[in-house]
PDB file of C-alpha atoms and ligand atoms in Angstrom:
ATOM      1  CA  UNK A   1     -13.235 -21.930 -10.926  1.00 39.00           C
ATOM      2  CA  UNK A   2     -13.936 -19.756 -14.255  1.00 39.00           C
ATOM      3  CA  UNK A   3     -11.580 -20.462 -17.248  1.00 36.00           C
ATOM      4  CA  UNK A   4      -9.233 -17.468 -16.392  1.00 37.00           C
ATOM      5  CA  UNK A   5      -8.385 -19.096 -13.337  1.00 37.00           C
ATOM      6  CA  UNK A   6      -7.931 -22.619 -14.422  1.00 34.00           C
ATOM      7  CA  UNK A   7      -5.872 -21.082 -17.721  1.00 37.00           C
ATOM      8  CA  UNK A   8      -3.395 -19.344 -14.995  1.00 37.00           C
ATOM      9  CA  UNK A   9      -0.285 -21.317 -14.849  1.00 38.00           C
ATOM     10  CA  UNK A  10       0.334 -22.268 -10.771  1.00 41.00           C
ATOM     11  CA  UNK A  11       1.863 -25.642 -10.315  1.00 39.00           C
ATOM     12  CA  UNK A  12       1.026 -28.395  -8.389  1.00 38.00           C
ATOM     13  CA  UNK A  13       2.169 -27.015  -5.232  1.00 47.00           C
ATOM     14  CA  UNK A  14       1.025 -23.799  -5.605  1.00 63.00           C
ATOM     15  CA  UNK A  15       4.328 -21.921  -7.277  1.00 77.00           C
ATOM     16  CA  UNK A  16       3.537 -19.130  -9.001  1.00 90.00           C
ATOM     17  CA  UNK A  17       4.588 -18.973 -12.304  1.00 89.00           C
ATOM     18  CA  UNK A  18       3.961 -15.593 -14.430  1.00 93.00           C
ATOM     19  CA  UNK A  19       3.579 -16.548 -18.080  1.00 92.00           C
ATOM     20  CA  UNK A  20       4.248 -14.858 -21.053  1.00 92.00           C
ATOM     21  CA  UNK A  21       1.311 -12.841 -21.036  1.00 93.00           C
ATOM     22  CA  UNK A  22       1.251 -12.733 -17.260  1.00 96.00           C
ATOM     23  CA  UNK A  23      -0.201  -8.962 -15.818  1.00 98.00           C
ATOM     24  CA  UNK A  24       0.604  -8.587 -12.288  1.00 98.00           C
ATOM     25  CA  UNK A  25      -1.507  -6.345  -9.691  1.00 98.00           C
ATOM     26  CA  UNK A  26       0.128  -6.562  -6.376  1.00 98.00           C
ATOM     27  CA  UNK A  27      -1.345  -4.625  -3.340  1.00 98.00           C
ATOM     28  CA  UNK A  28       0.618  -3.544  -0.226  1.00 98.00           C
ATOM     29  CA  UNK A  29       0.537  -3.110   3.113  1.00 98.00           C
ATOM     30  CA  UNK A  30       1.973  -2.662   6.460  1.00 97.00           C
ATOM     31  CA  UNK A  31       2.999  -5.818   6.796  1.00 97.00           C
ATOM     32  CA  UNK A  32       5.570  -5.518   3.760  1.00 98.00           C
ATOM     33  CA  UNK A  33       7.179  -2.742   5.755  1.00 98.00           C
ATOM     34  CA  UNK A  34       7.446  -4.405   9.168  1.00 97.00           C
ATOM     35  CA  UNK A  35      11.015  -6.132   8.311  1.00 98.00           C
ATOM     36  CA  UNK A  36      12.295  -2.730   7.492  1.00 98.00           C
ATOM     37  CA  UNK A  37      11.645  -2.315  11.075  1.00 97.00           C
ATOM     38  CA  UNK A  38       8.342  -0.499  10.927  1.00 97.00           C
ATOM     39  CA  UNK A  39       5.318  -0.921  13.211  1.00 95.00           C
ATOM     40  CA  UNK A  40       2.150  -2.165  11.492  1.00 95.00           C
ATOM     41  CA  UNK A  41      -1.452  -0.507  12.184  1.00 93.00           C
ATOM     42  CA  UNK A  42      -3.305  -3.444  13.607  1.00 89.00           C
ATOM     43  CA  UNK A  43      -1.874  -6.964  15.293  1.00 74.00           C
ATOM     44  CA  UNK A  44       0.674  -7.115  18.225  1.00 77.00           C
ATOM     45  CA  UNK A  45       2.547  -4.168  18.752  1.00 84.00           C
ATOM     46  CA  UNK A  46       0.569  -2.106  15.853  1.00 89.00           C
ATOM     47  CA  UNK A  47       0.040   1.736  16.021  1.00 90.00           C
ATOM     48  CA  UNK A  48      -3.937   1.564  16.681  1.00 88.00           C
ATOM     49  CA  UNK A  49      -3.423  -0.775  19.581  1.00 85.00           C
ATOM     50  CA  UNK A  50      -1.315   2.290  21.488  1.00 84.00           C
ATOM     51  CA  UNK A  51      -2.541   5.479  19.845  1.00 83.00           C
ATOM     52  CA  UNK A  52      -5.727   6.523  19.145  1.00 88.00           C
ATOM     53  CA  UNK A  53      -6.655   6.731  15.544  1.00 88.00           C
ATOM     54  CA  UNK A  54      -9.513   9.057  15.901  1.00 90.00           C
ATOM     55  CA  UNK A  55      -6.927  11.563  16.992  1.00 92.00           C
ATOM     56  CA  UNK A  56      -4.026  11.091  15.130  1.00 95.00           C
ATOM     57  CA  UNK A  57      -5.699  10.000  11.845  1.00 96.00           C
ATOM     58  CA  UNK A  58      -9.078  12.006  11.366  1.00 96.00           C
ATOM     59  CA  UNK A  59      -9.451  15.549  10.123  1.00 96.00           C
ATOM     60  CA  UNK A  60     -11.210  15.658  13.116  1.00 96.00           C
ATOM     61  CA  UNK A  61      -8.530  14.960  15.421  1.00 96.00           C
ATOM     62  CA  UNK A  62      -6.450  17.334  13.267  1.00 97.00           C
ATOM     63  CA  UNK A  63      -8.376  19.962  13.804  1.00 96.00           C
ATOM     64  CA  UNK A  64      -8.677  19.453  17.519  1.00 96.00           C
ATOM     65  CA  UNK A  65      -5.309  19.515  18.236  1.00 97.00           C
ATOM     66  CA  UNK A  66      -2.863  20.212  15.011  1.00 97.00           C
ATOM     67  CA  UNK A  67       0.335  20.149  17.336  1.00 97.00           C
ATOM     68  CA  UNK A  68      -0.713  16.092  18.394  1.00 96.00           C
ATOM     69  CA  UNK A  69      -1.019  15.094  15.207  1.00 97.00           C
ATOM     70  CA  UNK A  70       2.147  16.872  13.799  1.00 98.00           C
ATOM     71  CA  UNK A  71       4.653  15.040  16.780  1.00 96.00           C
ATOM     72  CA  UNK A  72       2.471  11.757  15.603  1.00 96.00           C
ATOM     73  CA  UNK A  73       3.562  12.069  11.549  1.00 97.00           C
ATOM     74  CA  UNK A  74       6.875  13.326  12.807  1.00 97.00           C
ATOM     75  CA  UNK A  75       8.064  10.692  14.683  1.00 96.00           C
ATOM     76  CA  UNK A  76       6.311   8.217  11.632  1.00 97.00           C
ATOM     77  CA  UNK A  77       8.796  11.037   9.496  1.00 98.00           C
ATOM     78  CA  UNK A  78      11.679   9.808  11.506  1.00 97.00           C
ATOM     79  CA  UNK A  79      11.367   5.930  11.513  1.00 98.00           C
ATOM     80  CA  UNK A  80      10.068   6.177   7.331  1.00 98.00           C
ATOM     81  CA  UNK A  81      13.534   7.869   7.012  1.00 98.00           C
ATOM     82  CA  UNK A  82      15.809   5.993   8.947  1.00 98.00           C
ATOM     83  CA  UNK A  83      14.508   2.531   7.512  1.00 98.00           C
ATOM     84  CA  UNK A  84      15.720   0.832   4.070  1.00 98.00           C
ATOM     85  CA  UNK A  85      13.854  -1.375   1.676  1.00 98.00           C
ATOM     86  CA  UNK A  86      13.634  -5.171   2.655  1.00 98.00           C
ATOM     87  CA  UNK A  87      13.461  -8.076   0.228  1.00 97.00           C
ATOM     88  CA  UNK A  88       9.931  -7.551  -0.087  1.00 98.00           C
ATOM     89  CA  UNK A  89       9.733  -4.180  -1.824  1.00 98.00           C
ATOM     90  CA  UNK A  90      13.265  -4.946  -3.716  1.00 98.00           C
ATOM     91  CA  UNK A  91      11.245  -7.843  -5.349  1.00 97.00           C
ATOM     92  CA  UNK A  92       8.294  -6.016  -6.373  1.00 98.00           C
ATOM     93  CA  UNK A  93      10.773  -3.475  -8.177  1.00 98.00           C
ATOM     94  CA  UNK A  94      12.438  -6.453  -9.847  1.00 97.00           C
ATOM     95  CA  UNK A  95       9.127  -8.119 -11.487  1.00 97.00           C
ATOM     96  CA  UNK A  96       8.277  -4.688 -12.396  1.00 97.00           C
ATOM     97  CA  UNK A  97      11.168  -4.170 -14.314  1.00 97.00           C
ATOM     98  CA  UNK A  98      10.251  -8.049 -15.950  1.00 95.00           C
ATOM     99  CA  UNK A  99       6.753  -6.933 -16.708  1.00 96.00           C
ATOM    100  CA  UNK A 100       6.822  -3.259 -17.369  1.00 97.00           C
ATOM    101  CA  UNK A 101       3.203  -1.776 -18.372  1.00 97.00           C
ATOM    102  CA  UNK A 102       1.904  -5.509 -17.458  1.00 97.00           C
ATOM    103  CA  UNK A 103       2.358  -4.565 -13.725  1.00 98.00           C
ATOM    104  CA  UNK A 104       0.896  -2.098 -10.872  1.00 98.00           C
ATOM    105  CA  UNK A 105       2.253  -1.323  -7.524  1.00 98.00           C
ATOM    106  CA  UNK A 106      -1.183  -0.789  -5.329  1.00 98.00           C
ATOM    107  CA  UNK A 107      -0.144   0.448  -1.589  1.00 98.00           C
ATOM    108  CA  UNK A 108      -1.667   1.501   1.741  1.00 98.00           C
ATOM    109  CA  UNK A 109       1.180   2.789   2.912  1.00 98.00           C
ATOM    110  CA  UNK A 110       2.448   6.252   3.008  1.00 98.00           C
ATOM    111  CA  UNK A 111       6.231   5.352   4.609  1.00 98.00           C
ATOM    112  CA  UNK A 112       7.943   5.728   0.837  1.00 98.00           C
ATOM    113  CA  UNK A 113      10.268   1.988   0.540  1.00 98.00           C
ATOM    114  CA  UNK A 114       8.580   0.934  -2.336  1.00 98.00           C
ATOM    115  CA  UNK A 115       9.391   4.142  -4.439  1.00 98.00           C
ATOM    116  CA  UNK A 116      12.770   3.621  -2.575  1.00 98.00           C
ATOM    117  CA  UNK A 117      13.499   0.138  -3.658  1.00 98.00           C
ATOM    118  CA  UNK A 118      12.946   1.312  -7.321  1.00 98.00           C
ATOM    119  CA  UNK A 119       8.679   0.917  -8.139  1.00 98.00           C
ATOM    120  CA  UNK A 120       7.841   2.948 -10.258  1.00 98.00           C
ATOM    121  CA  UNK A 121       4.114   1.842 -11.425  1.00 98.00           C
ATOM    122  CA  UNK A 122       2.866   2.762  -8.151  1.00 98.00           C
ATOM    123  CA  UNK A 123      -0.201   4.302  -6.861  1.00 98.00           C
ATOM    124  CA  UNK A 124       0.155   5.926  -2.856  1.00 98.00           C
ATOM    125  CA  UNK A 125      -3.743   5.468  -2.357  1.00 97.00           C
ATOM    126  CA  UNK A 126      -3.481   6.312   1.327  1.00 97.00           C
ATOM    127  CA  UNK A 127      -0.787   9.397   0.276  1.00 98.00           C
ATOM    128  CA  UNK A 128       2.610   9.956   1.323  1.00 98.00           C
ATOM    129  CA  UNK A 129       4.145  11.018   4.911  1.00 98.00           C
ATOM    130  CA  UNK A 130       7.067  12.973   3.815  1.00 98.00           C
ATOM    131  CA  UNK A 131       4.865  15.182   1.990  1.00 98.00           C
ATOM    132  CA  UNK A 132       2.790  17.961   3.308  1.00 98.00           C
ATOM    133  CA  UNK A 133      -0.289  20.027   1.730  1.00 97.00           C
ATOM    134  CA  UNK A 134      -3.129  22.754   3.196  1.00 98.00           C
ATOM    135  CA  UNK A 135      -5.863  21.926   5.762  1.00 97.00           C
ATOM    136  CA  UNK A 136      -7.308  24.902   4.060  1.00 96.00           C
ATOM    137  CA  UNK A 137      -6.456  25.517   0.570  1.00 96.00           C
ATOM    138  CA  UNK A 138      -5.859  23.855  -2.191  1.00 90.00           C
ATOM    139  CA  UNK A 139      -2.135  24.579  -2.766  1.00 92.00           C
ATOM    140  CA  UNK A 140      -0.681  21.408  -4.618  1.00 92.00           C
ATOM    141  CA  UNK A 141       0.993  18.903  -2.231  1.00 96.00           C
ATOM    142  CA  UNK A 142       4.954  19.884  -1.678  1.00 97.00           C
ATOM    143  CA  UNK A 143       7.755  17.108  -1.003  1.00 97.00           C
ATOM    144  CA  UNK A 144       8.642  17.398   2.752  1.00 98.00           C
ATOM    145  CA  UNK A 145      10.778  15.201   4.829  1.00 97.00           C
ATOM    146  CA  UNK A 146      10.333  17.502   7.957  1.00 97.00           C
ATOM    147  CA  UNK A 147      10.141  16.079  11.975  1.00 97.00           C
ATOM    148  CA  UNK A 148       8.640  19.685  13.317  1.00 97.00           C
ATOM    149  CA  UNK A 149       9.701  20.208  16.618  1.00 95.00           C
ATOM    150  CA  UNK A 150       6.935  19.420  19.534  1.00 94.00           C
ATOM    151  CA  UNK A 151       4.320  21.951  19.866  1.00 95.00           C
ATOM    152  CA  UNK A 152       4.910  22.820  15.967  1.00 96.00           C
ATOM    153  CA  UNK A 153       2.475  23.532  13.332  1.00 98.00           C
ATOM    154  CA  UNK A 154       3.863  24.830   9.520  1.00 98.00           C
ATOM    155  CA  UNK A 155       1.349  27.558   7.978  1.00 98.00           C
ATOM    156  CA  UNK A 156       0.268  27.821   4.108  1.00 97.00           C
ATOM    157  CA  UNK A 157       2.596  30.256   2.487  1.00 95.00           C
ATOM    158  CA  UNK A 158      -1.091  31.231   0.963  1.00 96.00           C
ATOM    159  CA  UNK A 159      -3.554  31.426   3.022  1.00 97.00           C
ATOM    160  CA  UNK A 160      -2.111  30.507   6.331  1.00 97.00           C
ATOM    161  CA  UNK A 161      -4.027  27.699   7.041  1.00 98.00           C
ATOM    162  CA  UNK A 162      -2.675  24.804   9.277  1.00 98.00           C
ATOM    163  CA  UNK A 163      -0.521  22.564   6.839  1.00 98.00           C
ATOM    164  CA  UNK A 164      -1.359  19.058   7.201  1.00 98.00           C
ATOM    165  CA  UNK A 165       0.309  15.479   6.159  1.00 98.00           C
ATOM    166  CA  UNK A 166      -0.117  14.456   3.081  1.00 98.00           C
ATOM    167  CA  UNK A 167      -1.661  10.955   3.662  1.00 98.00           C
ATOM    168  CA  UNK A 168      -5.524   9.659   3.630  1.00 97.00           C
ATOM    169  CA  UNK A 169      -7.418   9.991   7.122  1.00 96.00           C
ATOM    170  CA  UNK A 170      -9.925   8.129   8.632  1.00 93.00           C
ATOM    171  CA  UNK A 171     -13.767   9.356   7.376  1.00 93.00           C
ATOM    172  CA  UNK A 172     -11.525  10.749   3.904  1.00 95.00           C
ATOM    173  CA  UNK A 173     -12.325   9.776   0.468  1.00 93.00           C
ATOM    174  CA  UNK A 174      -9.694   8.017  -2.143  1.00 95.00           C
ATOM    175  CA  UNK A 175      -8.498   9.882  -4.902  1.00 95.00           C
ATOM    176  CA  UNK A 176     -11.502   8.614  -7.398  1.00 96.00           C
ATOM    177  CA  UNK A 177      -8.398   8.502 -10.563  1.00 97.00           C
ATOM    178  CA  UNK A 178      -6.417   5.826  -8.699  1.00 97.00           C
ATOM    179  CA  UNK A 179      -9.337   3.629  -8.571  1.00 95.00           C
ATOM    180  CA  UNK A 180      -9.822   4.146 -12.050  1.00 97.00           C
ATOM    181  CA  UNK A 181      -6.469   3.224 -12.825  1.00 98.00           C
ATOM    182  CA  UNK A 182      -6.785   0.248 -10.965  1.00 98.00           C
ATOM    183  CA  UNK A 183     -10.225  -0.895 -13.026  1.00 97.00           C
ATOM    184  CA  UNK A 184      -8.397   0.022 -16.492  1.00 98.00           C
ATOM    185  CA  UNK A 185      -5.554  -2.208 -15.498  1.00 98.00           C
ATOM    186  CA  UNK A 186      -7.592  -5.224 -15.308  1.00 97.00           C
ATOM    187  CA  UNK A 187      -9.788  -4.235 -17.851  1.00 96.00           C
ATOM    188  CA  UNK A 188      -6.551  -3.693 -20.723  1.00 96.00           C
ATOM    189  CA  UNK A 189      -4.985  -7.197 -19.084  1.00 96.00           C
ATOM    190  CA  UNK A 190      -7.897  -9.788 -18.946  1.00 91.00           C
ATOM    191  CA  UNK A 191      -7.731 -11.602 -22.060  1.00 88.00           C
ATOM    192  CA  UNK A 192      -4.179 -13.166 -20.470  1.00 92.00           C
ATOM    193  CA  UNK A 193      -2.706 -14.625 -17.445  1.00 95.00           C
ATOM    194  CA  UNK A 194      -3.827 -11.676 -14.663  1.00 97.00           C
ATOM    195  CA  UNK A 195      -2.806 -12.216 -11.335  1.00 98.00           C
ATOM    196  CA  UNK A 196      -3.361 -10.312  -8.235  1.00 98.00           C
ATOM    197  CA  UNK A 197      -1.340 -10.489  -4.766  1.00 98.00           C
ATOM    198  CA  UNK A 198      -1.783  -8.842  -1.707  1.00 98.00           C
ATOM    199  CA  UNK A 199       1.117  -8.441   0.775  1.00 98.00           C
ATOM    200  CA  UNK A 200       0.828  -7.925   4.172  1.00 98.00           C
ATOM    201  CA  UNK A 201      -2.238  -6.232   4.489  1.00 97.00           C
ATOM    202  CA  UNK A 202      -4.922  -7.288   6.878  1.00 96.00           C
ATOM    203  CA  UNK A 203      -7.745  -6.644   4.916  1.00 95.00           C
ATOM    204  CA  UNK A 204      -9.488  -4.732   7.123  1.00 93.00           C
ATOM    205  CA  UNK A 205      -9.621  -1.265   5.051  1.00 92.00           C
ATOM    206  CA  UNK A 206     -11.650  -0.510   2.732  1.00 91.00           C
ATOM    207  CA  UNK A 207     -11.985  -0.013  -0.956  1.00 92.00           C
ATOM    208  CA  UNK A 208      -8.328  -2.076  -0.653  1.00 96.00           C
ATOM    209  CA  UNK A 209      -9.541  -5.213   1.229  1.00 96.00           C
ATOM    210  CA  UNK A 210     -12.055  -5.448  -1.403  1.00 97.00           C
ATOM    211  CA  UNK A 211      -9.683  -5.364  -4.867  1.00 98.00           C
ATOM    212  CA  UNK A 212      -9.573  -9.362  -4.367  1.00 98.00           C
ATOM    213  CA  UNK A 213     -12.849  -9.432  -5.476  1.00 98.00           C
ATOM    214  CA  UNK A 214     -13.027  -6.992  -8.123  1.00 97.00           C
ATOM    215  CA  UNK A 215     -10.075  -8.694  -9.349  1.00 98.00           C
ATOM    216  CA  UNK A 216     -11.489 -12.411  -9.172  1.00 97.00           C
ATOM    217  CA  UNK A 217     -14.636 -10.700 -11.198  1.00 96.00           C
ATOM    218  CA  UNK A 218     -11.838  -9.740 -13.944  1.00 96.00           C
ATOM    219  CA  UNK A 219     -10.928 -13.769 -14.086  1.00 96.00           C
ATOM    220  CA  UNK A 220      -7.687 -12.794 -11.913  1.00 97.00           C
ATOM    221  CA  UNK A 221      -6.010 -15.907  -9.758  1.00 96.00           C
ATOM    222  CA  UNK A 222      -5.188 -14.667  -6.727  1.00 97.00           C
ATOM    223  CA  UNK A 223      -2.503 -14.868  -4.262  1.00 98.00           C
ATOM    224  CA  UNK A 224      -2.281 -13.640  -0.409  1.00 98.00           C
ATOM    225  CA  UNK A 225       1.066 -13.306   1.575  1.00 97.00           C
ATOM    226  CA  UNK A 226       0.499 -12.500   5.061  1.00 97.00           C
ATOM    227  CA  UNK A 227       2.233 -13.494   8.439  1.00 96.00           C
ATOM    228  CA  UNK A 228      -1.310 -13.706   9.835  1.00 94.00           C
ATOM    229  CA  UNK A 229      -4.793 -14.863   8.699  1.00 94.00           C
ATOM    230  CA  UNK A 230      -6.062 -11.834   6.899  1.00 95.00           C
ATOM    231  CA  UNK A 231      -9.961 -10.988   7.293  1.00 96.00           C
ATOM    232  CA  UNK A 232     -10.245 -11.621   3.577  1.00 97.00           C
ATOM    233  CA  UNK A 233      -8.499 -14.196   3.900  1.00 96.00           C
ATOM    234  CA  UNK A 234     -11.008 -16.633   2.421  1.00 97.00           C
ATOM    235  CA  UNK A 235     -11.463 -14.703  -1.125  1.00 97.00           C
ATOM    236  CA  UNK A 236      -7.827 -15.829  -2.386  1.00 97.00           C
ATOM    237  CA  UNK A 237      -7.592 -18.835  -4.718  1.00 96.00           C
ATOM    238  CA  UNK A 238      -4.214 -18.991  -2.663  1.00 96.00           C
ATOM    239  CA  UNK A 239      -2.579 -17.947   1.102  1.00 96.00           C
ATOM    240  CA  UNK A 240       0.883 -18.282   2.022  1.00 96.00           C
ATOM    241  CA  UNK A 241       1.887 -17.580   5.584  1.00 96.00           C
ATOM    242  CA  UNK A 242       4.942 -15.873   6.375  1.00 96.00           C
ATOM    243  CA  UNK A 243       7.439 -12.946   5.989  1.00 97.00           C
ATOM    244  CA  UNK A 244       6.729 -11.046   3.014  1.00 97.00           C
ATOM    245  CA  UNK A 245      10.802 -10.322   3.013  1.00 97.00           C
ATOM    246  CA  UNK A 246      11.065 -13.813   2.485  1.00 96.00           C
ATOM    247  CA  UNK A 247       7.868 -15.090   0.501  1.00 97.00           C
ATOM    248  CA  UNK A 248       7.649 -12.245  -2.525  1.00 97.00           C
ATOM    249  CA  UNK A 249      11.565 -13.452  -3.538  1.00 96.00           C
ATOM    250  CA  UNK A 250      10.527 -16.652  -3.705  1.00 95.00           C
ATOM    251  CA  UNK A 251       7.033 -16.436  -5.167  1.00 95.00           C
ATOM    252  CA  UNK A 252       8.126 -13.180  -7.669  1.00 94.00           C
ATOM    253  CA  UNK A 253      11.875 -14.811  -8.428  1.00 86.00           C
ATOM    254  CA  UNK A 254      11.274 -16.736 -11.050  1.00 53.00           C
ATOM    255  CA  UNK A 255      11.613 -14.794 -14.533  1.00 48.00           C
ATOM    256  CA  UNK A 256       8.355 -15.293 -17.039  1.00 39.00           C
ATOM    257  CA  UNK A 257       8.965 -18.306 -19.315  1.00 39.00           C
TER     258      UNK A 257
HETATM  259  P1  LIG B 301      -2.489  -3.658   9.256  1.00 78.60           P
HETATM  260  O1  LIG B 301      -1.648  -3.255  10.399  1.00 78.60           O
HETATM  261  O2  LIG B 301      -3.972  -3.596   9.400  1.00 78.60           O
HETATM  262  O3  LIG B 301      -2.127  -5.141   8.840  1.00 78.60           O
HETATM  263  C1  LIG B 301      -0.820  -5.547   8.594  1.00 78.60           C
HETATM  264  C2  LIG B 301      -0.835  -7.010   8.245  1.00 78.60           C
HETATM  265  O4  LIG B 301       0.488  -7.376   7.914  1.00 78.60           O
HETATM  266  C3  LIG B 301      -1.301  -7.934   9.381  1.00 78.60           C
HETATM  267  O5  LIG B 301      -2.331  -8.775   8.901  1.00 78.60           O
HETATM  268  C4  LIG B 301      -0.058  -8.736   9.745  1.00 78.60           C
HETATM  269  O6  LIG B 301      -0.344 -10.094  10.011  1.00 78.60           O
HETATM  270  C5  LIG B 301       0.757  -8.643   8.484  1.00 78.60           C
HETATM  271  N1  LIG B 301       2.206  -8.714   8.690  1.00 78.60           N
HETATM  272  C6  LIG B 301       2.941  -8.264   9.723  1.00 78.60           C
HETATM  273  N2  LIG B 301       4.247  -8.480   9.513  1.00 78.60           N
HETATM  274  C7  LIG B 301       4.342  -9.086   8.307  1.00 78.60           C
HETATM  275  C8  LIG B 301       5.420  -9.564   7.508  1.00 78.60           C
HETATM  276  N3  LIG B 301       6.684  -9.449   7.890  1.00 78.60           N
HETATM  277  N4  LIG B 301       5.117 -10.123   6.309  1.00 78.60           N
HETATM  278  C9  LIG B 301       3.842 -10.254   5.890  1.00 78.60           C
HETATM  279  N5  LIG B 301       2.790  -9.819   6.595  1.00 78.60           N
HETATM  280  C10 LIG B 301       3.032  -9.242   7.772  1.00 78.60           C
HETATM  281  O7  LIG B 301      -1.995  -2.806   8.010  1.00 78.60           O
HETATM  282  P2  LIG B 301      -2.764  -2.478   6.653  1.00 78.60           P
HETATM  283  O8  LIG B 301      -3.559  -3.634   6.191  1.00 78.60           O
HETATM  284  O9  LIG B 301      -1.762  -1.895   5.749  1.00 78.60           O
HETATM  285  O10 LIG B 301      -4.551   3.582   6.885  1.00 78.60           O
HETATM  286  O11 LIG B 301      -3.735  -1.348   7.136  1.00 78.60           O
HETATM  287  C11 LIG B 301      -4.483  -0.654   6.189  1.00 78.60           C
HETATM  288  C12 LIG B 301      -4.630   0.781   6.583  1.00 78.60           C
HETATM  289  O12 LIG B 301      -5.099   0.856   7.934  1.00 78.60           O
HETATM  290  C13 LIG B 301      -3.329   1.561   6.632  1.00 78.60           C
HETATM  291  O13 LIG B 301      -2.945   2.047   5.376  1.00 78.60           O
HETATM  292  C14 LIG B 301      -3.664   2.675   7.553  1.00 78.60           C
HETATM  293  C15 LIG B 301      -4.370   1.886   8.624  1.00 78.60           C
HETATM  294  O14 LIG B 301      -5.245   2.594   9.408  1.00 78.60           O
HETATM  295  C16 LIG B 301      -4.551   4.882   7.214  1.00 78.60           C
HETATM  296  O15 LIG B 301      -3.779   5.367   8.027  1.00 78.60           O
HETATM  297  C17 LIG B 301      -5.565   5.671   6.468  1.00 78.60           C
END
């Protein structure tokens, strides 16, 4: 264990306990949305167990069939819309207001709760459903909450290109900047108490399954909540198992002494 890890202040029973010059990187997935009553990617009843990612997540399989993939994001439109925050995502909103600049809000997911529960140091690496931008063109991204009708595919206003989801695909490359921002985070913070947790993710993505250990090379302690045993399971310094509804309110609840 390097000296960053042994300086970071968990108890004997593995509390965590954000100091006074505690920074907190906290990445998201699926998982922290599933109490909110949305379906996760992988696992028991998971999107990519019934629907075929190749088609519904690929430029690909956009460009195949446009209309398939716009009934997919529509009904994902629907569900993002009709759910609410859980615990989870209120309690990430709370330590950020405790730790202002000392935190960041990494998710996978594109379903909006965590803006909706209040984050506002967050970075959408994956992208956003209920917005839309150009297959073709580089018109800038536009807010759109829209469940097109079956058969439906909207048109660029400028070049009339098939207008696609606004979220990451399959074989698609991150936005390079939210990296960055994620390396100058735990560059600016490692002289203190920096402390990454992942949240319902299964690991199984990458670059995100791999910010464990770009964050252990930073000195970071590290903390997994999961309900099951993630494949990266085995980089964390610590794993809880459970609900993240009901384990990021307990671990995040206490205010920094
Ligand atoms: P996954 O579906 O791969 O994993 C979700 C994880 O959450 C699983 O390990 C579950 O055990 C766990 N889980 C389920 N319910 C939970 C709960 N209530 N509390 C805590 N954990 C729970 O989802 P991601 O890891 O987010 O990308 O998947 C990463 C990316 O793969 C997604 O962003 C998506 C997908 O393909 C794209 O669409 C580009």
């Amino acid at each position: 264990m390097d000296d960053c890890v042994a300086r970071a202040t968990s108890s004997a029973d593995g509390e965590l306990e954000l100091g006074p010059d505690a920074a907190l990187l906290v990445l998201t997935g699926a998982g922290v949305s599933a109490e909110s009553g949305l379906p996760t990617y992988r696992g028991s009843g998971g999107l990519w167990r019934s629907h075929a990612f190749e088609r519904l997540a690929s430029p690909e399989g956009f460009q195949a069939d446009p209309a398939l993939v716009w009934r997919f994001y529509s009904e994902r439109r629907d569900a993002a819309l009709k759910a609410r925050p859980n615990a989870g995502h209120r309690a990430l909103a709370d330590v950020e207001r405790r730790l202002g600049e000392r935190f960041l809000l990494v998710t996978q997911n594109v379903d909006g709760l965590h803006r909706r529960a209040g984050s506002e140091r967050l970075i959408e690496i994956h992208g956003r459903l209920l917005g839309t931008r150009c297959s073709g063109c580089n018109r800038p991204e536009s807010p759109d909450e829209t469940a097109y009708a079956e058969g439906e595919v909207p048109r660029c206003e400028q070049c009339d290109s098939a207008l696609r989801p606004a979220v990451v695909w399959f074989g698609e490359a991150l936005d390079p900047a939210h990296l960055e921002a994620v390396d100058d985070f735990l560059d600016r913070w490692r002289g203190g108490q920096l402390v990454f947790l992942a949240a319902g993710t299964s690991g199984a993505v990458w670059p995100a399954a791999g910010l464990v250990d770009l964050a252990r090379s930073r000195g970071a302690e590290t903390w997994l909540v999961n309900a099951e045993r993630a494949d990266n399971a085995g980089r964390f310094h610590h794993v809880r198992r459970g609900p993240s509804g009901t384990l990021l309110p307990e671990l995040l609840g206490r205010r920094p002494s």
